[in-house]
Coordinates of C-alpha atoms in Angstrom, one line a residue:
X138 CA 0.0 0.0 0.0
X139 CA 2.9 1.9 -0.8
X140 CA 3.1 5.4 -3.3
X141 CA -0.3 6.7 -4.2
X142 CA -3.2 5.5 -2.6
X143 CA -5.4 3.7 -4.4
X144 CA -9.8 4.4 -4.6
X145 CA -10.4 1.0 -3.0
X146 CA -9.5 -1.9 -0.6
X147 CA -10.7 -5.3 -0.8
X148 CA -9.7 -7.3 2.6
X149 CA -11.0 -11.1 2.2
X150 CA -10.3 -14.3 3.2
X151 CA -11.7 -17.3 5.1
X152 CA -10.7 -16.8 8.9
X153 CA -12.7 -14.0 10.1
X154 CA -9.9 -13.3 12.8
X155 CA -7.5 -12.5 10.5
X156 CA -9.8 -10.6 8.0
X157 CA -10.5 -8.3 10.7
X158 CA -6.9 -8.4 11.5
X159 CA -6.0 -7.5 8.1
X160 CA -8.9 -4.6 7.4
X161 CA -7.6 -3.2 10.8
X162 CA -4.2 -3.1 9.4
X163 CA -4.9 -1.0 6.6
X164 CA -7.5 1.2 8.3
X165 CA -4.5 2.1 10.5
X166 CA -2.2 2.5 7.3
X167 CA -5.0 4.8 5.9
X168 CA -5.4 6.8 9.2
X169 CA -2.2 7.5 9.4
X170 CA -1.9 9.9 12.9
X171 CA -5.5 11.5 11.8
X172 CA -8.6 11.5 13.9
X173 CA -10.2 8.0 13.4
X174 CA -13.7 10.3 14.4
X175 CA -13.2 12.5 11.3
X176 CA -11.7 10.5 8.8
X177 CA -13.8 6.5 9.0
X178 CA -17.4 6.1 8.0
X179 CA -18.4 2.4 8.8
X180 CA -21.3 0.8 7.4
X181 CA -22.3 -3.0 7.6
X182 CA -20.8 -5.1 10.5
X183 CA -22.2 -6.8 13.7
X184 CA -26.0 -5.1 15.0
X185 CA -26.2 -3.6 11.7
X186 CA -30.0 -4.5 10.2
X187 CA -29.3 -3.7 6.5
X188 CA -26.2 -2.7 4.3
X189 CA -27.4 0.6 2.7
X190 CA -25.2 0.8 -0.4
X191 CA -26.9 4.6 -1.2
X192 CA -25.3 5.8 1.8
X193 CA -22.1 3.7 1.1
X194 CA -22.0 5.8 -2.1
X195 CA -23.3 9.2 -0.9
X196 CA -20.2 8.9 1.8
X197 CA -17.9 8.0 -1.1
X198 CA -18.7 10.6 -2.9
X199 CA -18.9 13.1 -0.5
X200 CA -15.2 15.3 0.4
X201 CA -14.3 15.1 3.7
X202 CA -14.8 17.8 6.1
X203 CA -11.9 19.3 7.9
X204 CA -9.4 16.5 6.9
X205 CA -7.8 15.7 3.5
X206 CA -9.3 12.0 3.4
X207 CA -12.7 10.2 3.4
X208 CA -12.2 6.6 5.0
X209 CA -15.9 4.8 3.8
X210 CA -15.6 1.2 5.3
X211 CA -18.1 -1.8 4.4
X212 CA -18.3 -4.5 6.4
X213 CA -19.7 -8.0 5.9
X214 CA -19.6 -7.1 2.0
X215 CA -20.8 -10.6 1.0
X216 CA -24.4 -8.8 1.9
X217 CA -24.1 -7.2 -1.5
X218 CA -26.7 -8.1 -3.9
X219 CA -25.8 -7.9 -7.3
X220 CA -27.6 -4.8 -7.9
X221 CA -25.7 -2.6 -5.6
X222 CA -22.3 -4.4 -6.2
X223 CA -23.0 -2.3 -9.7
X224 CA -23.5 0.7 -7.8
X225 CA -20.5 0.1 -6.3
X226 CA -18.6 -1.0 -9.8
X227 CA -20.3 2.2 -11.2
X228 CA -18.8 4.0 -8.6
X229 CA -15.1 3.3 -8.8
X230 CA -15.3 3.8 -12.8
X231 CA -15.0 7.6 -11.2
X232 CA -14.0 7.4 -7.6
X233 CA -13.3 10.7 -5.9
X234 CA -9.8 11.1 -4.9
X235 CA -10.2 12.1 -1.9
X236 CA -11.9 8.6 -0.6
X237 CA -10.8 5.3 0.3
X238 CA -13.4 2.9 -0.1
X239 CA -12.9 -0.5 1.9
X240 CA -14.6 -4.1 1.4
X241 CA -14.3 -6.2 4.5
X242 CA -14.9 -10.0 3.3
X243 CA -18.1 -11.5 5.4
X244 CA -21.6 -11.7 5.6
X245 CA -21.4 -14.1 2.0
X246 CA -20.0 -14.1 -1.0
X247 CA -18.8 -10.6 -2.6
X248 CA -20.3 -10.3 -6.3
X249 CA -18.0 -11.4 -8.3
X250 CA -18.6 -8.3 -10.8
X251 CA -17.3 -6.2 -7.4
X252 CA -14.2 -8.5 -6.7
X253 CA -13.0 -7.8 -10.5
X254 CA -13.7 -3.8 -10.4
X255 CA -11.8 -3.7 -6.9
X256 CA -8.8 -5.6 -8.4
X257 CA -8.6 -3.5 -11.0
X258 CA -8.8 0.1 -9.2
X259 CA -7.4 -0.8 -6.3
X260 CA -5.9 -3.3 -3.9
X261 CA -6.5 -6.6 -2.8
X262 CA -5.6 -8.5 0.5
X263 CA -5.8 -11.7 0.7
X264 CA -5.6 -13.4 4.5
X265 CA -6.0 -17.0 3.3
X266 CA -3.2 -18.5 4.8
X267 CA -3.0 -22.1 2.5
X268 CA -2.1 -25.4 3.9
X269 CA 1.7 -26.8 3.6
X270 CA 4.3 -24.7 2.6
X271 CA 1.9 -21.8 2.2
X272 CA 1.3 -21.9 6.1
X273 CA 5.0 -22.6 7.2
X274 CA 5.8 -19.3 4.9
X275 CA 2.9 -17.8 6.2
X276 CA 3.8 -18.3 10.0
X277 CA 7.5 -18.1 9.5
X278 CA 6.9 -14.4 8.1
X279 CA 4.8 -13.1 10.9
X280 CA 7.4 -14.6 13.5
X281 CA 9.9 -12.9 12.0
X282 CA 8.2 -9.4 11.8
X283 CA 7.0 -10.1 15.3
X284 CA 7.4 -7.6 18.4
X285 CA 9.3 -10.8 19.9
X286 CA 12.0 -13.2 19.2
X287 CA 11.0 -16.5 19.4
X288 CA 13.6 -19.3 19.1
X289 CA 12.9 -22.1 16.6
X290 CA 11.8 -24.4 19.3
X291 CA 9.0 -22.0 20.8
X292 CA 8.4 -21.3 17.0
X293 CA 7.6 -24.7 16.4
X294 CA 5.7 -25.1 19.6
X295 CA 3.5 -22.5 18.8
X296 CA 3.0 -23.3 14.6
X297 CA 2.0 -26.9 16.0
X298 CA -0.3 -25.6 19.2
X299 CA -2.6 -22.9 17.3
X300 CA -3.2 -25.3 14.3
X301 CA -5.7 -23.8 12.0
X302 CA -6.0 -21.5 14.4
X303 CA -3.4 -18.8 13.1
X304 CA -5.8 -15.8 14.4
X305 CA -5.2 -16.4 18.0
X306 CA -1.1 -15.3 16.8
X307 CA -1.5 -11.8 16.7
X308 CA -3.3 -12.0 20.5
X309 CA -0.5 -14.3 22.0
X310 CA 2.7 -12.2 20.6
X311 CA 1.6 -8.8 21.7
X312 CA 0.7 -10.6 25.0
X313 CA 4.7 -11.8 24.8
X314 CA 5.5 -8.0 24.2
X315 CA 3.7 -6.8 27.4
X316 CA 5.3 -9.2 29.6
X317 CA 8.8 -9.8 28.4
X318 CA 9.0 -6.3 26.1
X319 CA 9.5 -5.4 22.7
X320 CA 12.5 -7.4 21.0
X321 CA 12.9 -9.9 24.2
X322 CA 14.2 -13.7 23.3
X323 CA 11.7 -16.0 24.1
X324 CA 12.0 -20.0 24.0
X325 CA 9.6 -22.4 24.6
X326 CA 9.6 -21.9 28.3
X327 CA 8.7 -18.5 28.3
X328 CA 6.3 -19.2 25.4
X329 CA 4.1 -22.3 27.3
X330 CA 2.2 -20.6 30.3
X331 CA 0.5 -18.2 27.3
X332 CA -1.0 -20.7 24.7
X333 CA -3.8 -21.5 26.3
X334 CA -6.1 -24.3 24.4
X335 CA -5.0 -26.1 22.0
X336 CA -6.1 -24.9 18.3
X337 CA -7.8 -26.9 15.7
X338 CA -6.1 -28.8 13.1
X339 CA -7.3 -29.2 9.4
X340 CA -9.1 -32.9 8.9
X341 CA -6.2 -34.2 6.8
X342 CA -4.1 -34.4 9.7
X343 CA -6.7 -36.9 11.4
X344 CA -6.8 -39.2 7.8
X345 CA -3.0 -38.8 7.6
X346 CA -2.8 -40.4 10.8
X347 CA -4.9 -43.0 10.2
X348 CA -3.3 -43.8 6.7
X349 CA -0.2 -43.7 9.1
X350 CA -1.6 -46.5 11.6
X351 CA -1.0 -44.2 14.3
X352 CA -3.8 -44.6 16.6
X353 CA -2.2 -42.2 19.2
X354 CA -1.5 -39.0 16.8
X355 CA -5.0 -39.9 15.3
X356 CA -6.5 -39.5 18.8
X357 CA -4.9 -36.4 19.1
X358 CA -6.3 -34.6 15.9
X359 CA -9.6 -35.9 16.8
X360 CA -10.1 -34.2 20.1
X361 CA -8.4 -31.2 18.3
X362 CA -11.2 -31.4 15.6
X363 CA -14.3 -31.7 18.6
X364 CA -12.8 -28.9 20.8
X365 CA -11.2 -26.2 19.6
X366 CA -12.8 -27.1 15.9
X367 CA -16.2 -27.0 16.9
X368 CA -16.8 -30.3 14.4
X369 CA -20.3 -32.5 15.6
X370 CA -19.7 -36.2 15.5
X371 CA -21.9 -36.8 12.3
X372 CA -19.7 -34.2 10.2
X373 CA -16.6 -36.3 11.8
X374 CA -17.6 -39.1 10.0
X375 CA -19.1 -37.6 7.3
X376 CA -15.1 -36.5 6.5
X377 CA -13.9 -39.6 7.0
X378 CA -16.4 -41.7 5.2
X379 CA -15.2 -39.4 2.4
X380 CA -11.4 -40.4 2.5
X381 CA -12.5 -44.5 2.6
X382 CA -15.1 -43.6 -0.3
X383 CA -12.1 -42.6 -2.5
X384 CA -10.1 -45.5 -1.7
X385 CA -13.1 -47.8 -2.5
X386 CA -13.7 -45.8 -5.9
X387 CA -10.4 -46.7 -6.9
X388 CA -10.0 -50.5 -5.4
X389 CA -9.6 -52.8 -7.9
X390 CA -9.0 -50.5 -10.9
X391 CA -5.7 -49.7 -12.4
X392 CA -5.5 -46.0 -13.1
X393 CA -2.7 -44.8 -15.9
X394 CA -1.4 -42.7 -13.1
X395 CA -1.9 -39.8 -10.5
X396 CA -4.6 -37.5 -13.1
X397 CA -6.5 -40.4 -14.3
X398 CA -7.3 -41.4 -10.4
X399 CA -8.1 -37.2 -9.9
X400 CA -10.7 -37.5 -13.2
X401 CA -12.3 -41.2 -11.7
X402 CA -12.4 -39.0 -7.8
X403 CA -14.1 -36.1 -9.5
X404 CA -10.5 -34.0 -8.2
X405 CA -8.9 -31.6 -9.2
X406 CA -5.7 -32.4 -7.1
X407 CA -3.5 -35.2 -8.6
X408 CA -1.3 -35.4 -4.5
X409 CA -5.1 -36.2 -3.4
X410 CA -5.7 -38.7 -5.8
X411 CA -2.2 -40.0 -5.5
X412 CA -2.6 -40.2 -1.5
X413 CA -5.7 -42.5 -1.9
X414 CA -4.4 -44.5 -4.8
X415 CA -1.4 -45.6 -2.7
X416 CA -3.1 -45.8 0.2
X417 CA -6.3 -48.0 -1.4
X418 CA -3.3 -50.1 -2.5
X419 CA -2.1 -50.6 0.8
X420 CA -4.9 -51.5 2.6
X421 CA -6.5 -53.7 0.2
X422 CA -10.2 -54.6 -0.8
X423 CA -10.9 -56.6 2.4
X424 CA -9.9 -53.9 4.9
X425 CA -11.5 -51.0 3.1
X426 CA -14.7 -52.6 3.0
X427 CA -14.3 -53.1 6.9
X428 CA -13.3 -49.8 7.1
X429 CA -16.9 -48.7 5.4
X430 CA -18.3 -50.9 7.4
X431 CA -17.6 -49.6 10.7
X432 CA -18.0 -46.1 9.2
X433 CA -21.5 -47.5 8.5
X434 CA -21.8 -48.9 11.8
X435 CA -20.5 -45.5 13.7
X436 CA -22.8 -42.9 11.7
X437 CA -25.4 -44.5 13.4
X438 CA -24.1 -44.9 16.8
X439 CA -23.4 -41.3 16.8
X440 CA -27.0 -40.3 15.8
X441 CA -28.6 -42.0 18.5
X442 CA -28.5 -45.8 17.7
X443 CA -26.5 -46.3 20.7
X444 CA -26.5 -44.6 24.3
X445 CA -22.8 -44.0 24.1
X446 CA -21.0 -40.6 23.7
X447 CA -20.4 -39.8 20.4
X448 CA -17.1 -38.6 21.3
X449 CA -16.6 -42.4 22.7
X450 CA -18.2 -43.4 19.7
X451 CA -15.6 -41.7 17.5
X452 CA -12.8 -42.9 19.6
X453 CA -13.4 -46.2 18.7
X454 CA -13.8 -45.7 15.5
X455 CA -10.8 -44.1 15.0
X456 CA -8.4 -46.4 16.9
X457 CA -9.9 -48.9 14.5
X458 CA -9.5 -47.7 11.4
X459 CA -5.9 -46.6 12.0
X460 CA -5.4 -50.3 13.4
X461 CA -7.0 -51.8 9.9
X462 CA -3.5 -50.3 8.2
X463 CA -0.7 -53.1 7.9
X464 CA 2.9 -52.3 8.9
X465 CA 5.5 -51.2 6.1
X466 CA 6.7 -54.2 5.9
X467 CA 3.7 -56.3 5.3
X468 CA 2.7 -53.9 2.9
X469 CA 5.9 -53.9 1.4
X470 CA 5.2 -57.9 1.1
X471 CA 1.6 -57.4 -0.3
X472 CA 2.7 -55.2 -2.9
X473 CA 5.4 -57.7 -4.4
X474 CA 2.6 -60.2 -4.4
X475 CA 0.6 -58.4 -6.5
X476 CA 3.2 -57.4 -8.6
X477 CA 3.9 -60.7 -9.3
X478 CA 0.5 -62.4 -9.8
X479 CA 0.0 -59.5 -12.1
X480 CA 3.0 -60.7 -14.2
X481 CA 2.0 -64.6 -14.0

């Protein structure tokens, strides 16, 4: 947001934590040392009853009063119909220079019609972290421009603690900052009595374990997935009845390869397809139907057939699954069987 100031901000993303994070940032970019009371005009957000996009555009195109900038912020934008999304579009074909419009992602899906228009007048910021790589860069950047310095043990500890949880970040380092002060070294010692709960973790990390045969890191993800992720015991197996349903779609065919398995799943992500190919070739026909089975068994326990806990009910389930997964080295052994009846 650098050099001249552009007609309009587009803040989205799909963590409302750190969209909020992200529109505060540039509201305080904008601001700049003004008075917050003379320069920002909200509309939309929490306790609002309606988005009014004919004041949003009389305040946009109105010059600001005493100051030398107009702040006009939108909140929950994904309330825009497509009718005044054109108002909007309409509006930034001419913005007045002395405004900064700004879309806070929420509410619903922004028009796409608006998305385009802001992209091309303005600028976009994008608070989607990504999964893999994407979120190691994306944590490994905000450690490094934090107020702290955390060691790479305590950077670790906390990457692995907050999980998907990546908004609590902000909260815990500037909680760091008050107690040890700005630029203090801080290891995993000094980090632990200010994590607090555990954060979730994204479903794959519960499949992965299972695929792993590790009932204990399974166990782990699950509780992660029930407390801090808020998931209900149907939508728990509803995910994993999804992961075995791959690995059935693909038992006993003979994809040519990594895309043809992602066209016969319906994905677009050849590692997916890959991940149940090899792991439907692992198991084998026989377990993966037992594994459908007690998915079978356990959708029903957890709505009621049974006066267990769900949670108890997904425990089970889980242990079993991840103990339906042969070691290496019998896999190793099943695969050279194959292999060889295949060229008999």
């Amino acid at each position: 947001m650098s050099g001249q100031r552009p007609p309009v901000y587009l803040v989205r993303g799909d963590d409302p934590t750190l969209v909020a994070q992200g529109a505060r940032a540039v509201l305080d970019e904008l601001v700049a040392g003004r008075d917050p009371s003379l320069v920002v005009e909200e509309h939309g957000g929490p306790g609002a009853e309606e988005l009014d996009v004919r004041a949003v555009v009389d305040a946009c195109t109105t010059p600001p009063f005493l100051v030398d900038l107009r702040v006009v912020v939108v909140r929950d934008a994904g309330r825009l119909g497509a009718a005044d999304a054109a108002r909007l579009v309409t509006y930034l074909g001419d913005p007045l220079d002395t405004t900064a419009l700004v879309l806070v992602a929420g509410g619903g899906t922004i028009p796409q019609a608006l998305v385009k228009a802001a992209a091309a007048a303005g600028t976009v910021l994008d608070t989607a972290v990504g999964t893999g790589r994407d979120r190691r860069s994306w944590l490994a950047d905000h450690l490094h421009r934090a107020p702290v310095r955390l060691d790479a043990a305590a950077g670790a500890r906390l990457g692995e603690h907050l999980g998907d949880d990546l908004g609590r970040l902000e909260g815990i380092l500037a909680t760091l900052e008050v107690v040890y002060g700005t630029g203090a070294a801080v290891g995993p010692a000094e980090l632990e009595p200010f994590l607090g709960e555990a954060g979730s973790v994204p479903p794959w990390e519960l499949t992965d374990a299972i695929d792993a045969g590790s009932s204990a890191e399974a166990l782990a993800a699950l509780h992660r997935l029930l407390a801090a992720g808020g998931r209900a015991a149907p939508e728990v197996v509803a995910i994993l009845h999804r992961h075995f349903a791959s690995m059935l779609r693909l038992d006993g065919l003979e994809p040519a390869g990594e895309e043809a398995a992602a066209r016969i799943l319906g994905v677009r992500s050849s590692f997916v397809a890959k991940k149940a190919l090899t792991q439907a070739g692992r198991l084998g026909s026989e377990r993966i139907g037992r594994a459908i089975a007690l998915l079978a068994d356990a959708d029903l326990d957890v709505k009621g057939a049974t006066a267990l806990p769900p949670t108890l009910v997904l425990e089970v389930l889980v242990a079993r699954l991840s103990r339906l997964v042969p070691s290496r080295a019998a896999s190793r052994r099943g695969e050279r069987t194959v292999r060889m009846a295949r060229r008999g």
